[in-house]
Short mmCIF file of C-alpha atoms in Angstrom, two decimals:
data_model
loop_
_atom_site.label_atom_id
_atom_site.label_comp_id
_atom_site.label_asym_id
_atom_site.label_seq_id
_atom_site.Cartn_x
_atom_site.Cartn_y
_atom_site.Cartn_z
CA UNK A 1 -2.93 -5.31 29.43
CA UNK A 2 0.32 -6.23 27.65
CA UNK A 3 -1.89 -7.68 24.84
CA UNK A 4 -4.32 -4.75 24.68
CA UNK A 5 -1.19 -2.41 24.75
CA UNK A 6 0.63 -4.26 22.25
CA UNK A 7 -1.19 -3.62 19.00
CA UNK A 8 -1.06 0.36 19.55
CA UNK A 9 2.37 0.49 20.56
CA UNK A 10 3.16 -1.26 16.82
CA UNK A 11 1.33 1.38 15.11
CA UNK A 12 3.19 3.78 16.78
CA UNK A 13 6.65 2.62 16.16
CA UNK A 14 5.55 1.70 12.23
CA UNK A 15 7.49 2.51 10.08
CA UNK A 16 10.73 1.19 10.85
CA UNK A 17 11.93 1.34 7.56
CA UNK A 18 10.87 2.98 3.87
CA UNK A 19 7.72 2.36 2.92
CA UNK A 20 7.18 1.18 -0.75
CA UNK A 21 3.90 2.23 -2.65
CA UNK A 22 3.66 0.02 -5.66
CA UNK A 23 1.29 1.73 -8.58
CA UNK A 24 -0.37 -0.80 -10.82
CA UNK A 25 -0.24 1.47 -13.72
CA UNK A 26 2.15 3.54 -15.65
CA UNK A 27 3.37 6.89 -14.66
CA UNK A 28 1.20 9.93 -14.88
CA UNK A 29 -2.30 7.84 -14.29
CA UNK A 30 -4.66 9.26 -11.33
CA UNK A 31 -3.28 6.50 -8.96
CA UNK A 32 0.23 7.20 -9.79
CA UNK A 33 -0.14 11.24 -9.44
CA UNK A 34 -1.92 10.96 -5.88
CA UNK A 35 0.79 9.01 -4.61
CA UNK A 36 3.68 11.33 -5.73
CA UNK A 37 1.55 14.62 -4.47
CA UNK A 38 1.11 12.94 -1.22
CA UNK A 39 4.65 11.24 -1.09
CA UNK A 40 6.39 14.51 0.91
CA UNK A 41 3.39 14.80 3.67
CA UNK A 42 3.72 10.94 4.27
CA UNK A 43 7.64 11.04 4.50
CA UNK A 44 7.34 13.92 6.80
CA UNK A 45 4.32 12.22 9.08
CA UNK A 46 6.23 8.91 8.72
CA UNK A 47 9.79 9.94 9.33
CA UNK A 48 10.86 7.54 6.46
CA UNK A 49 11.47 7.52 2.89
CA UNK A 50 8.11 6.95 0.78
CA UNK A 51 8.99 5.13 -2.50
CA UNK A 52 6.60 5.26 -5.32
CA UNK A 53 7.19 2.30 -7.87
CA UNK A 54 5.25 1.52 -10.81
CA UNK A 55 4.56 -2.26 -11.59
CA UNK A 56 1.81 -2.15 -14.69
CA UNK A 57 0.33 -5.05 -16.06
CA UNK A 58 -2.37 -7.37 -16.53
CA UNK A 59 -5.24 -5.11 -15.40
CA UNK A 60 -3.44 -4.05 -12.07
CA UNK A 61 -2.83 -7.92 -11.11
CA UNK A 62 0.91 -7.99 -11.67
CA UNK A 63 1.48 -4.53 -9.08
CA UNK A 64 -1.49 -6.69 -6.69
CA UNK A 65 0.35 -10.22 -6.66
CA UNK A 66 3.76 -8.08 -5.56
CA UNK A 67 1.93 -6.40 -2.79
CA UNK A 68 -0.06 -9.52 -1.63
CA UNK A 69 2.93 -11.68 -1.59
CA UNK A 70 5.35 -9.51 0.41
CA UNK A 71 6.93 -10.71 3.21
CA UNK A 72 7.26 -7.29 5.15
CA UNK A 73 4.76 -4.87 6.43
CA UNK A 74 5.92 -1.74 4.82
CA UNK A 75 4.54 -2.30 0.89
CA UNK A 76 1.17 -0.81 -0.20
CA UNK A 77 -0.75 -1.16 -3.52
CA UNK A 78 -1.91 2.33 -5.57
CA UNK A 79 -4.50 1.59 -7.87
CA UNK A 80 -8.19 1.40 -8.73
CA UNK A 81 -10.89 -0.39 -6.85
CA UNK A 82 -11.42 -2.52 -9.66
CA UNK A 83 -8.63 -4.56 -8.18
CA UNK A 84 -10.48 -5.64 -5.65
CA UNK A 85 -14.08 -5.17 -7.29
CA UNK A 86 -14.09 -6.33 -10.80
CA UNK A 87 -10.52 -8.51 -11.28
CA UNK A 88 -11.80 -11.56 -8.87
CA UNK A 89 -14.65 -12.04 -11.21
CA UNK A 90 -12.78 -11.49 -14.58
CA UNK A 91 -9.24 -13.44 -13.88
CA UNK A 92 -9.91 -16.85 -12.15
CA UNK A 93 -6.62 -18.54 -12.51
CA UNK A 94 -4.49 -16.22 -10.32
CA UNK A 95 -1.87 -18.02 -8.26
CA UNK A 96 -3.10 -15.85 -5.11
CA UNK A 97 -6.71 -14.90 -4.09
CA UNK A 98 -7.32 -11.13 -4.96
CA UNK A 99 -10.07 -10.74 -1.99
CA UNK A 100 -8.38 -12.79 0.85
CA UNK A 101 -4.82 -11.39 0.17
CA UNK A 102 -5.57 -7.71 0.06
CA UNK A 103 -7.90 -5.14 2.15
CA UNK A 104 -8.68 -1.37 0.94
CA UNK A 105 -6.90 0.73 3.56
CA UNK A 106 -8.53 3.98 2.24
CA UNK A 107 -10.16 5.45 -0.87
CA UNK A 108 -8.09 8.28 -2.29
CA UNK A 109 -10.53 9.61 -4.60
CA UNK A 110 -13.90 8.93 -6.59
CA UNK A 111 -13.99 9.40 -10.45
CA UNK A 112 -16.72 8.62 -13.17
CA UNK A 113 -16.92 7.74 -16.48
CA UNK A 114 -18.82 10.17 -19.00
CA UNK A 115 -20.58 8.62 -22.19
CA UNK A 116 -19.47 10.63 -25.11
CA UNK A 117 -20.48 10.48 -28.57
CA UNK A 118 -19.08 11.43 -31.82
CA UNK A 119 -21.20 14.69 -32.81
CA UNK A 120 -22.54 13.19 -36.40
CA UNK A 121 -24.39 10.33 -34.93
CA UNK A 122 -26.97 13.04 -33.84
CA UNK A 123 -27.47 11.26 -29.98
CA UNK A 124 -27.88 14.55 -27.78
CA UNK A 125 -29.77 12.56 -24.90
CA UNK A 126 -29.37 8.86 -23.10
CA UNK A 127 -32.68 8.35 -24.35
CA UNK A 128 -31.72 8.61 -28.27
CA UNK A 129 -28.40 6.59 -27.41
CA UNK A 130 -30.92 3.55 -26.20
CA UNK A 131 -32.15 3.71 -29.61
CA UNK A 132 -29.00 2.69 -31.36
CA UNK A 133 -29.54 -0.53 -33.31
CA UNK A 134 -27.49 -3.97 -32.43
CA UNK A 135 -24.65 -3.19 -35.38
CA UNK A 136 -23.37 -0.16 -33.72
CA UNK A 137 -20.24 -0.05 -31.92
CA UNK A 138 -18.90 1.61 -28.53
CA UNK A 139 -15.30 1.84 -27.30
CA UNK A 140 -13.76 1.26 -24.19
CA UNK A 141 -10.70 1.26 -22.50
CA UNK A 142 -10.05 -2.16 -22.77
CA UNK A 143 -11.67 -5.44 -21.33
CA UNK A 144 -12.75 -5.50 -18.04
CA UNK A 145 -11.88 -1.77 -17.41
CA UNK A 146 -14.47 0.93 -15.77
CA UNK A 147 -15.40 2.07 -19.12
CA UNK A 148 -16.07 -1.22 -20.54
CA UNK A 149 -18.02 -2.85 -17.21
CA UNK A 150 -19.95 0.70 -17.06
CA UNK A 151 -21.28 0.45 -20.54
CA UNK A 152 -22.23 -3.29 -19.91
CA UNK A 153 -24.07 -2.29 -16.86
CA UNK A 154 -25.79 0.68 -18.96
CA UNK A 155 -26.93 -1.76 -21.82
CA UNK A 156 -28.20 -4.32 -19.29
CA UNK A 157 -29.88 -1.58 -17.36
CA UNK A 158 -31.83 -0.34 -20.43
CA UNK A 159 -32.04 -3.14 -22.54
CA UNK A 160 -29.84 -1.57 -25.40
CA UNK A 161 -27.46 -3.84 -27.56
CA UNK A 162 -24.34 -2.43 -28.91
CA UNK A 163 -21.10 -4.06 -30.38
CA UNK A 164 -18.09 -3.80 -27.94
CA UNK A 165 -14.52 -2.47 -29.78
CA UNK A 166 -11.73 -2.47 -26.94
CA UNK A 167 -9.20 -0.07 -27.25
CA UNK A 168 -5.55 -0.02 -24.99
CA UNK A 169 -6.65 2.69 -22.79
CA UNK A 170 -9.03 5.47 -22.64
CA UNK A 171 -6.83 7.88 -25.07
CA UNK A 172 -7.02 5.53 -28.15
CA UNK A 173 -10.75 5.06 -27.41
CA UNK A 174 -11.37 8.50 -27.15
CA UNK A 175 -9.78 9.11 -30.48
CA UNK A 176 -11.68 6.79 -32.51
CA UNK A 177 -14.67 8.20 -31.18
CA UNK A 178 -13.79 11.45 -32.27
CA UNK A 179 -12.72 10.13 -35.95
CA UNK A 180 -16.25 8.49 -36.49
CA UNK A 181 -14.73 5.10 -36.14
CA UNK A 182 -17.01 3.89 -32.95
CA UNK A 183 -19.97 5.93 -32.24
CA UNK A 184 -19.61 6.41 -28.37
CA UNK A 185 -18.17 5.19 -25.01
CA UNK A 186 -17.74 5.72 -21.84
CA UNK A 187 -14.64 7.24 -21.12
CA UNK A 188 -12.91 8.56 -18.29
CA UNK A 189 -14.07 12.27 -17.55
CA UNK A 190 -10.63 13.89 -17.29
CA UNK A 191 -9.77 12.41 -20.70
CA UNK A 192 -12.67 13.21 -22.85
CA UNK A 193 -13.39 17.16 -20.96
CA UNK A 194 -10.74 18.76 -23.18
CA UNK A 195 -12.33 17.56 -26.24
CA UNK A 196 -16.14 18.19 -25.24
CA UNK A 197 -15.27 21.80 -24.67
CA UNK A 198 -13.64 21.95 -27.94
CA UNK A 199 -16.68 20.31 -29.69
CA UNK A 200 -15.13 17.12 -30.86
CA UNK A 201 -16.99 14.81 -28.74
CA UNK A 202 -20.78 15.13 -27.30
CA UNK A 203 -21.03 14.38 -23.67
CA UNK A 204 -24.40 12.80 -22.55
CA UNK A 205 -24.33 11.13 -19.01
CA UNK A 206 -21.80 10.61 -16.48
CA UNK A 207 -21.61 7.34 -14.67
CA UNK A 208 -21.77 7.96 -10.79
CA UNK A 209 -23.99 9.48 -8.26
CA UNK A 210 -22.73 13.10 -8.77
CA UNK A 211 -22.40 15.04 -11.48
CA UNK A 212 -18.75 15.88 -12.68
CA UNK A 213 -16.91 19.05 -11.39
CA UNK A 214 -15.31 19.51 -14.67
CA UNK A 215 -18.58 18.84 -16.55
CA UNK A 216 -21.20 20.33 -14.01
CA UNK A 217 -23.86 20.89 -16.88
CA UNK A 218 -23.87 17.30 -17.89
CA UNK A 219 -26.61 15.27 -16.30
CA UNK A 220 -26.05 11.85 -14.92
CA UNK A 221 -26.91 8.39 -15.93
CA UNK A 222 -29.86 8.15 -12.70
CA UNK A 223 -30.95 12.01 -13.32
CA UNK A 224 -31.41 10.83 -16.86
CA UNK A 225 -34.02 8.45 -16.32
CA UNK A 226 -32.52 5.47 -14.55
CA UNK A 227 -32.73 5.83 -11.00
CA UNK A 228 -30.28 3.76 -8.64
CA UNK A 229 -27.68 3.58 -11.54
CA UNK A 230 -24.06 4.11 -10.19
CA UNK A 231 -20.74 3.50 -11.44
CA UNK A 232 -18.48 5.05 -9.50
CA UNK A 233 -14.87 4.19 -9.03
CA UNK A 234 -12.26 4.78 -6.66
CA UNK A 235 -8.42 5.07 -6.51
CA UNK A 236 -7.36 3.19 -3.75
CA UNK A 237 -4.73 2.36 -1.36
CA UNK A 238 -4.50 -1.15 -0.43
CA UNK A 239 -2.37 -3.39 1.94
CA UNK A 240 -1.79 -6.93 2.42
CA UNK A 241 -4.66 -8.32 4.54
CA UNK A 242 -2.48 -9.42 7.49
CA UNK A 243 -1.42 -5.71 8.06
CA UNK A 244 -2.64 -4.67 11.70
CA UNK A 245 -5.63 -2.59 12.07
CA UNK A 246 -3.81 -0.18 14.39
CA UNK A 247 -0.96 0.24 11.39
CA UNK A 248 -4.06 0.49 8.84
CA UNK A 249 -5.89 3.36 10.86
CA UNK A 250 -2.59 5.44 11.08
CA UNK A 251 -1.66 4.90 7.71
CA UNK A 252 -5.39 6.04 6.50
CA UNK A 253 -5.38 9.12 9.00
CA UNK A 254 -1.99 10.48 7.76
CA UNK A 255 -2.91 9.95 3.97
CA UNK A 256 -6.62 11.79 4.98
CA UNK A 257 -4.53 14.40 6.25
CA UNK A 258 -2.07 14.62 3.09
CA UNK A 259 -5.07 14.93 1.18
CA UNK A 260 -7.42 17.15 2.69
CA UNK A 261 -4.70 20.28 1.97
CA UNK A 262 -6.28 23.05 -0.26
CA UNK A 263 -3.27 22.25 -3.07
CA UNK A 264 -3.79 18.71 -3.17
CA UNK A 265 -7.55 19.06 -3.21
CA UNK A 266 -7.50 21.80 -5.92
CA UNK A 267 -4.88 19.61 -8.22
CA UNK A 268 -7.17 16.37 -7.97
CA UNK A 269 -10.26 18.63 -9.12
CA UNK A 270 -8.23 19.68 -12.15
CA UNK A 271 -8.36 15.83 -12.68
CA UNK A 272 -11.87 15.31 -12.08
CA UNK A 273 -10.88 13.68 -8.59
CA UNK A 274 -13.13 13.88 -6.06
CA UNK A 275 -11.21 13.54 -2.55
CA UNK A 276 -12.39 10.55 -0.23
CA UNK A 277 -10.15 9.80 2.68
CA UNK A 278 -12.65 7.31 4.15
CA UNK A 279 -11.82 4.90 6.85
CA UNK A 280 -10.76 1.05 5.82
CA UNK A 281 -14.24 -0.01 7.42
CA UNK A 282 -16.03 2.38 4.94
CA UNK A 283 -13.84 1.19 2.24
CA UNK A 284 -14.05 -2.42 2.77
CA UNK A 285 -17.95 -2.30 3.26
CA UNK A 286 -18.46 -0.45 0.01
CA UNK A 287 -15.68 -2.34 -1.58
CA UNK A 288 -17.86 -5.41 -0.82
CA UNK A 289 -20.97 -4.05 -2.11
CA UNK A 290 -19.17 -3.07 -5.35
CA UNK A 291 -17.97 -6.39 -5.76
CA UNK A 292 -21.43 -8.04 -5.77
CA UNK A 293 -22.28 -5.52 -8.30
CA UNK A 294 -19.96 -6.05 -10.60
CA UNK A 295 -19.69 -9.77 -10.29
CA UNK A 296 -23.43 -9.48 -11.85
CA UNK A 297 -22.27 -7.55 -14.53
CA UNK A 298 -19.33 -9.88 -15.51
CA UNK A 299 -21.76 -12.80 -15.35
CA UNK A 300 -24.26 -11.53 -17.54
CA UNK A 301 -21.79 -10.23 -20.09
CA UNK A 302 -19.84 -13.77 -19.87
CA UNK A 303 -16.78 -12.10 -19.35
CA UNK A 304 -13.72 -13.54 -17.98
CA UNK A 305 -10.42 -12.82 -19.34
CA UNK A 306 -8.07 -15.76 -18.46
#
């Protein structure tokens, strides 16, 4: 009986000191914004300070390594699910194992990439996009990023061949598509939406299973003739794999409550983020499925970054 009660009692006691949420990307990126948005509610729920720290670099691996090797149970990781679903396929020489050292606690929110082209290309549909010759160029936010992997999955799905031009983030990629230096690119919807509305970019399709809340008239890739295509991504809260299940459940419940307030949902919708807040079991199951999916894409494209 004592052994059965112990995990529950520990979860009720947690946290016993300030909680660190290590953001894997710079201030202002979606995961960082979400962490700071729910920070006050979590401090109230937990009765301890919640400290958000940014440790960007190496596609999220710097922050991931710090959290994976943390010596206490009060350090959490904030970043895209790609840290667990894509990075393990691309970074084979890390000093720790991403998949076994970390586990998802919950998905904060889902987000999509939008396929955009320079209006001068004359591309108005996905069918016309697939007719581009292999000499034409596409932009991404960098090697192994969601924009790069989504395009590689689409090229494999449609049998199209294009030349990849990586940039240091979605902003510079969008600028060069607008400038006509590259033809098209999958770029996170929140970045390209203002340029689409202004006519500087033409939206062709959305990567996920649901249309973008910011671009409701733009079809998904699946709706455009490729059923089953799904490149949905998730801003994620992760923890060291040894964190007790009862504590994980407590964190997930409190995070979900914080996310579900009307004000927070509205703020995230402005960034084209769809609130999730699912259980750890649901997040872990989806993470395993996406790990397998992106492994196929990485292998086909012969991608490795170390």
